[in-house]
Short mmCIF file of C-alpha atoms in Angstrom, two decimals:
data_model
loop_
_atom_site.label_atom_id
_atom_site.label_comp_id
_atom_site.label_asym_id
_atom_site.label_seq_id
_atom_site.Cartn_x
_atom_site.Cartn_y
_atom_site.Cartn_z
CA UNK L 11 25.17 4.67 -0.89
CA UNK L 12 21.99 6.63 -1.16
CA UNK L 13 19.86 6.80 -3.98
CA UNK L 14 16.68 8.97 -4.65
CA UNK L 15 14.05 7.29 -6.70
CA UNK L 16 10.05 7.38 -6.93
CA UNK L 17 8.17 4.30 -7.55
CA UNK L 18 4.45 3.89 -7.77
CA UNK L 19 4.79 0.45 -9.20
CA UNK L 20 5.56 -2.53 -6.71
CA UNK L 21 6.41 -4.72 -9.01
CA UNK L 22 9.36 -2.70 -10.63
CA UNK L 23 10.53 -1.48 -7.29
CA UNK L 24 10.90 -4.82 -6.07
CA UNK L 25 13.09 -5.88 -9.16
CA UNK L 26 14.71 -2.76 -8.92
CA UNK L 27 15.91 -3.53 -5.51
CA UNK L 28 16.85 -7.29 -6.45
CA UNK L 29 18.78 -5.65 -9.37
CA UNK L 30 20.80 -3.76 -6.86
CA UNK L 31 21.58 -6.64 -4.44
CA UNK L 32 23.08 -8.79 -7.76
CA UNK L 33 25.24 -5.88 -8.48
CA UNK L 34 26.62 -5.87 -4.92
CA UNK L 35 24.41 -2.99 -2.97
CA UNK L 36 22.35 -4.80 -0.04
CA UNK L 37 19.07 -2.44 0.46
CA UNK L 38 19.19 -1.74 3.89
CA UNK L 39 16.63 0.70 4.97
CA UNK L 40 14.84 3.94 3.40
CA UNK L 41 13.89 7.46 4.58
CA UNK L 42 13.35 10.02 2.09
CA UNK L 43 16.26 8.18 -0.24
CA UNK L 44 17.19 4.31 -0.51
CA UNK L 45 19.90 3.32 1.26
CA UNK L 46 22.42 0.65 0.13
CA UNK L 47 25.61 -1.23 1.63
CA UNK L 48 28.29 -2.55 -0.52
CA UNK L 49 28.41 -6.35 -0.21
CA UNK L 50 29.38 -9.43 -1.91
CA UNK L 51 26.60 -9.71 -5.05
CA UNK L 52 23.62 -11.96 -4.12
CA UNK L 53 20.40 -12.96 -5.24
CA UNK L 54 17.50 -11.86 -3.52
CA UNK L 55 13.92 -12.07 -3.33
CA UNK L 56 12.44 -8.51 -2.21
CA UNK L 57 8.90 -8.14 -1.91
CA UNK L 58 6.95 -4.96 -1.08
CA UNK L 59 3.70 -4.80 0.84
CA UNK L 60 1.74 -1.36 1.60
CA UNK L 61 -0.08 -0.91 4.97
CA UNK L 62 -0.06 1.57 8.00
CA UNK L 63 -0.80 0.49 11.59
CA UNK L 64 -3.14 2.05 14.24
CA UNK L 65 -0.86 0.51 16.99
CA UNK L 66 2.27 -0.82 17.62
CA UNK L 67 1.08 -4.08 18.50
CA UNK L 68 -0.56 -4.15 15.31
CA UNK L 69 2.67 -3.47 13.50
CA UNK L 70 4.69 -6.10 15.86
CA UNK L 71 1.85 -8.81 15.10
CA UNK L 72 2.36 -7.95 11.35
CA UNK L 73 5.94 -8.11 11.09
CA UNK L 74 6.11 -11.50 13.67
CA UNK L 75 3.47 -13.07 10.95
CA UNK L 76 5.99 -12.28 7.98
CA UNK L 77 9.06 -13.77 10.03
CA UNK L 78 7.25 -16.88 11.08
CA UNK L 79 6.66 -17.37 7.39
CA UNK L 80 10.23 -16.82 6.56
CA UNK L 81 10.33 -13.16 5.13
CA UNK L 82 12.64 -10.51 7.38
CA UNK L 83 11.43 -6.89 7.73
CA UNK L 84 14.15 -4.92 6.17
CA UNK L 85 12.63 -1.61 5.86
CA UNK L 86 9.50 0.78 6.86
CA UNK L 87 7.76 2.07 9.93
CA UNK L 88 4.09 1.50 11.44
CA UNK L 89 3.38 4.88 9.27
CA UNK L 90 5.56 4.66 6.49
CA UNK L 91 3.01 2.55 4.25
CA UNK L 92 5.60 0.59 2.37
CA UNK L 93 6.95 -2.65 4.05
CA UNK L 94 9.97 -4.23 2.39
CA UNK L 95 10.43 -7.90 3.13
CA UNK L 96 13.19 -10.44 2.16
CA UNK L 97 13.08 -13.95 1.97
CA UNK L 98 15.04 -15.59 4.33
CA UNK L 99 13.81 -18.98 4.68
CA UNK L 100 14.27 -21.68 2.02
CA UNK L 101 10.93 -23.26 2.86
CA UNK L 102 8.92 -19.57 2.43
CA UNK L 103 6.95 -19.40 -0.47
CA UNK L 104 8.26 -17.13 -3.64
CA UNK L 105 6.07 -14.49 -2.90
CA UNK L 106 4.31 -12.95 -0.04
CA UNK L 107 0.82 -13.23 -1.51
CA UNK L 108 -0.82 -16.12 -2.95
CA UNK L 109 -3.54 -14.60 -5.08
CA UNK L 110 -3.82 -11.71 -7.14
CA UNK L 111 -6.52 -9.90 -5.33
CA UNK L 112 -4.77 -9.37 -2.31
CA UNK L 113 -1.44 -8.62 -4.49
CA UNK L 114 -3.24 -5.91 -6.45
CA UNK L 115 -5.04 -4.63 -3.20
CA UNK L 116 -2.02 -3.00 -1.76
CA UNK L 117 -1.92 -0.42 -4.81
CA UNK L 118 -5.92 0.48 -3.78
CA UNK L 119 -4.02 1.37 -0.19
CA UNK L 120 -1.65 3.38 -2.01
CA UNK L 121 -4.19 5.04 -4.35
CA UNK L 122 -6.24 5.95 -1.10
CA UNK L 123 -3.17 7.54 1.15
CA UNK L 124 -2.32 10.02 -2.28
CA UNK L 125 -6.35 10.82 -2.53
CA UNK L 126 -6.43 11.45 1.44
CA UNK L 127 -3.38 13.82 1.04
CA UNK L 128 -4.44 15.69 -2.39
CA UNK L 129 -8.17 16.08 -0.38
CA UNK L 130 -5.97 17.13 2.64
CA UNK L 131 -4.30 20.01 0.99
CA UNK L 132 -7.08 21.19 -1.06
CA UNK L 133 -8.99 23.19 1.11
CA UNK L 134 -5.81 25.38 1.67
CA UNK L 135 -5.08 25.91 -1.51
CA UNK L 136 -8.95 27.18 -2.31
CA UNK L 137 -8.62 29.03 0.78
CA UNK L 138 -5.26 30.69 -0.69
CA UNK L 139 -7.03 31.43 -3.91
CA UNK L 140 -10.11 33.25 -2.47
CA UNK L 141 -8.10 35.45 0.36
CA UNK L 142 -4.55 36.18 -1.36
CA UNK L 143 -5.48 38.04 -4.53
CA UNK L 144 -2.10 38.82 -5.57
CA UNK L 145 -1.11 34.67 -5.15
CA UNK L 146 -4.16 33.82 -7.33
CA UNK L 147 -3.28 36.82 -10.25
CA UNK L 148 0.22 35.43 -9.86
CA UNK L 149 -0.84 31.85 -10.83
CA UNK L 150 -2.65 33.06 -14.16
CA UNK L 151 -0.50 35.58 -15.18
CA UNK L 152 3.10 34.52 -14.29
CA UNK L 153 4.21 38.15 -15.67
CA UNK L 154 3.20 39.74 -12.44
CA UNK L 155 6.39 37.56 -10.80
CA UNK L 156 8.46 40.48 -11.97
CA UNK L 157 8.70 43.37 -9.94
CA UNK L 158 10.50 45.68 -12.03
CA UNK L 159 8.54 49.05 -13.24
CA UNK L 160 7.50 48.99 -16.74
CA UNK L 161 9.69 45.89 -17.09
CA UNK L 162 7.03 44.75 -20.08
CA UNK L 163 6.74 48.25 -22.11
CA UNK L 164 10.80 48.25 -22.41
CA UNK L 165 12.28 46.96 -25.64
CA UNK L 166 15.44 45.68 -27.12
CA UNK L 167 18.43 45.25 -24.82
CA UNK L 168 16.99 47.28 -21.96
CA UNK L 169 14.48 45.10 -22.03
CA UNK L 170 16.62 41.94 -21.78
CA UNK L 171 18.87 43.23 -19.10
CA UNK L 172 16.27 44.20 -16.77
CA UNK L 173 14.73 40.76 -17.76
CA UNK L 174 17.33 38.23 -17.62
CA UNK L 175 18.60 40.08 -14.25
CA UNK L 176 15.21 39.69 -12.34
CA UNK L 177 14.33 36.09 -13.65
CA UNK L 178 16.06 34.42 -10.82
CA UNK L 179 14.34 36.03 -8.44
CA UNK L 180 11.15 35.61 -10.47
CA UNK L 181 11.66 31.85 -10.48
CA UNK L 182 12.09 31.93 -6.68
CA UNK L 183 8.94 33.34 -6.19
CA UNK L 184 7.09 31.17 -8.88
CA UNK L 185 8.75 28.35 -6.84
CA UNK L 186 6.65 29.69 -3.68
CA UNK L 187 3.51 30.25 -5.74
CA UNK L 188 3.28 27.14 -7.59
CA UNK L 189 4.74 24.64 -5.80
CA UNK L 190 1.50 24.27 -3.94
CA UNK L 191 -0.94 23.53 -6.53
CA UNK L 192 1.63 21.21 -8.09
CA UNK L 193 1.87 19.52 -5.16
CA UNK L 194 -1.65 18.73 -4.92
CA UNK L 195 -2.03 18.05 -8.58
CA UNK L 196 0.81 15.13 -8.40
CA UNK L 197 -1.03 13.61 -5.37
CA UNK L 198 -3.85 13.58 -7.69
CA UNK L 199 -2.09 12.04 -10.12
CA UNK L 200 -0.35 9.56 -8.42
CA UNK L 201 -3.75 8.38 -6.64
CA UNK L 202 -5.17 7.77 -9.87
CA UNK L 203 -1.92 5.93 -11.39
CA UNK L 204 -1.87 3.88 -8.47
CA UNK L 205 -5.52 2.77 -8.94
CA UNK L 206 -4.89 1.76 -12.76
CA UNK L 207 -2.05 -0.23 -11.54
CA UNK L 208 -4.79 -1.61 -9.35
CA UNK L 209 -7.07 -2.45 -12.50
CA UNK L 210 -4.41 -3.96 -14.20
CA UNK L 211 -3.17 -6.49 -11.49
CA UNK L 212 -6.49 -7.74 -11.26
CA UNK L 213 -6.60 -8.77 -15.01
CA UNK D 16 -35.29 -15.59 1.69
CA UNK D 17 -32.69 -13.13 0.59
CA UNK D 18 -29.16 -14.28 0.56
CA UNK D 19 -26.23 -12.65 2.74
CA UNK D 20 -24.21 -10.92 0.80
CA UNK D 21 -21.08 -12.75 1.91
CA UNK D 22 -22.60 -16.00 1.10
CA UNK D 23 -20.81 -17.86 -0.75
CA UNK D 24 -17.44 -17.28 1.09
CA UNK D 25 -13.99 -17.40 -0.46
CA UNK D 26 -12.11 -21.20 0.05
CA UNK D 27 -9.71 -19.44 1.80
CA UNK D 28 -12.08 -17.40 4.13
CA UNK D 29 -14.02 -20.73 4.85
CA UNK D 30 -10.92 -22.24 5.60
CA UNK D 31 -9.72 -19.58 8.26
CA UNK D 32 -13.36 -19.51 9.48
CA UNK D 33 -13.17 -23.44 10.29
CA UNK D 34 -9.71 -23.00 11.84
CA UNK D 35 -10.56 -20.34 14.39
CA UNK D 36 -13.32 -22.46 15.76
CA UNK D 37 -10.11 -22.82 18.03
CA UNK D 38 -8.35 -19.79 19.23
CA UNK D 39 -4.81 -18.80 16.89
CA UNK D 40 -2.59 -16.92 15.88
CA UNK D 41 -1.90 -15.79 12.13
CA UNK D 42 1.16 -18.83 11.64
CA UNK D 43 -0.94 -21.30 13.24
CA UNK D 44 -3.88 -20.52 11.04
CA UNK D 45 -1.74 -21.06 7.71
CA UNK D 46 -0.77 -24.40 9.19
CA UNK D 47 -3.93 -25.42 10.22
CA UNK D 48 -5.56 -24.37 7.09
CA UNK D 49 -3.10 -25.93 4.74
CA UNK D 50 -3.73 -28.93 6.92
CA UNK D 51 -7.56 -29.04 6.45
CA UNK D 52 -7.10 -28.55 2.95
CA UNK D 53 -4.95 -31.44 2.70
CA UNK D 54 -2.34 -29.33 1.42
CA UNK D 55 -4.07 -28.03 -1.36
CA UNK D 56 -4.48 -24.34 0.38
CA UNK D 57 -1.65 -22.54 0.93
CA UNK D 58 -1.70 -19.04 1.78
CA UNK D 59 0.85 -16.45 1.78
CA UNK D 60 1.86 -13.97 4.54
CA UNK D 61 0.66 -10.55 2.80
CA UNK D 62 -2.45 -12.59 2.16
CA UNK D 63 -3.62 -14.06 5.33
CA UNK D 64 -2.88 -10.81 6.99
CA UNK D 65 -5.33 -8.92 4.32
CA UNK D 66 -7.82 -11.49 4.88
CA UNK D 67 -7.82 -11.44 9.21
CA UNK D 68 -8.03 -7.54 8.68
CA UNK D 69 -11.32 -8.37 6.63
CA UNK D 70 -12.80 -10.81 9.04
CA UNK D 71 -12.17 -8.25 11.80
CA UNK D 72 -13.99 -5.75 10.29
CA UNK D 73 -16.51 -7.78 8.92
CA UNK D 74 -16.68 -8.98 13.08
CA UNK D 75 -16.69 -12.61 11.54
CA UNK D 76 -13.52 -13.16 13.89
CA UNK D 77 -12.37 -11.18 17.14
CA UNK D 78 -9.01 -11.12 19.18
CA UNK D 79 -8.76 -12.66 22.13
CA UNK D 80 -6.24 -12.08 25.03
CA UNK D 81 -3.19 -13.78 24.27
CA UNK D 82 0.33 -14.49 26.26
CA UNK D 83 2.60 -14.14 23.18
CA UNK D 84 3.06 -10.39 22.72
CA UNK D 85 4.00 -10.37 19.56
CA UNK D 86 1.53 -12.12 17.94
CA UNK D 87 -2.42 -11.57 18.41
CA UNK D 88 -4.76 -14.21 18.61
CA UNK D 89 -7.70 -14.81 16.99
CA UNK D 90 -11.38 -16.78 17.31
CA UNK D 91 -14.67 -17.06 15.48
CA UNK D 92 -17.70 -14.87 16.50
CA UNK D 93 -21.00 -15.75 16.51
CA UNK D 94 -21.51 -14.29 13.26
CA UNK D 95 -18.71 -16.27 11.90
CA UNK D 96 -19.88 -19.60 13.35
CA UNK D 97 -23.28 -18.43 11.31
CA UNK D 98 -21.73 -17.52 7.83
CA UNK D 99 -20.35 -20.95 8.28
CA UNK D 100 -23.57 -22.92 8.85
CA UNK D 101 -25.03 -20.76 5.74
CA UNK D 102 -22.20 -21.58 3.54
CA UNK D 103 -22.48 -25.36 4.60
CA UNK D 104 -26.15 -25.69 3.99
CA UNK D 105 -24.99 -23.77 0.66
CA UNK D 106 -22.85 -26.75 -0.44
CA UNK D 107 -24.75 -29.33 1.19
CA UNK D 108 -27.83 -28.23 -1.40
CA UNK D 109 -25.17 -28.46 -4.21
CA UNK D 110 -24.10 -31.66 -3.52
CA UNK D 111 -27.49 -33.19 -2.98
CA UNK D 112 -28.74 -31.70 -6.75
CA UNK D 113 -25.84 -32.36 -7.94
CA UNK D 114 -25.45 -36.22 -6.89
CA UNK D 115 -29.28 -36.64 -8.34
CA UNK D 116 -28.75 -35.20 -11.64
CA UNK D 117 -25.68 -38.25 -11.92
#
């Protein structure tokens, strides 16, 4: 079974994954979606860290340390960021963090990642605005997404017929025009959200 | 004299540096820290990894070649030893003035 969900709060994500396990869905991996395998309902302890690695050796060293401590790495790659661990040893601690600073700091790393994504795309967005006048004016005046000549001068049934006919096409053009700025904006919002979570978990 | 901005060291950092007077990998550091602190300081994996990462950036510890291909081994640097020494002096001073006060 696959599920699509977006979390900016690691605690909520950990709780959700544990709840899925008690319902009999074992979390087995994450690519774009969360992948689950039906199994016996089970009480599990799943914890999430956020880290990217420069080299494969660093990544293996990291996973090995957690395994030594009784935590099995169940999902995440060298550069995926989110790393999922499941407690497998009775003697392991209840959490992968032993102080609130290090627990909070994973949010700082998440926030920085979203901020760098937003900053990466920002110059492209600015270039689009400056060089493509049709693009910029469509963004400020969505009426221009409609190409039917004289559409906005029409009235009554004439107008609605032509308007509704073209709306699907205009929407499609709109997605292309709006998706880029929305993406950049979302990255900024996610970055700020993650930073708020960082500050909240320090308290 | 102006004090180094890393002084005082946190309790965990102090114990990690002390443990790394001899080369050790991550899990061994955890065990040594627990032993050195009489079981008072127990660090979890994620916290220790973050602490090691930070100490590497500060150049208080450095990686050394290891026979174990899955586990990196670290040892304290000269800077790290200086920090331990500085923090030791600080604590000695605190102990002395506190004992005088009682």
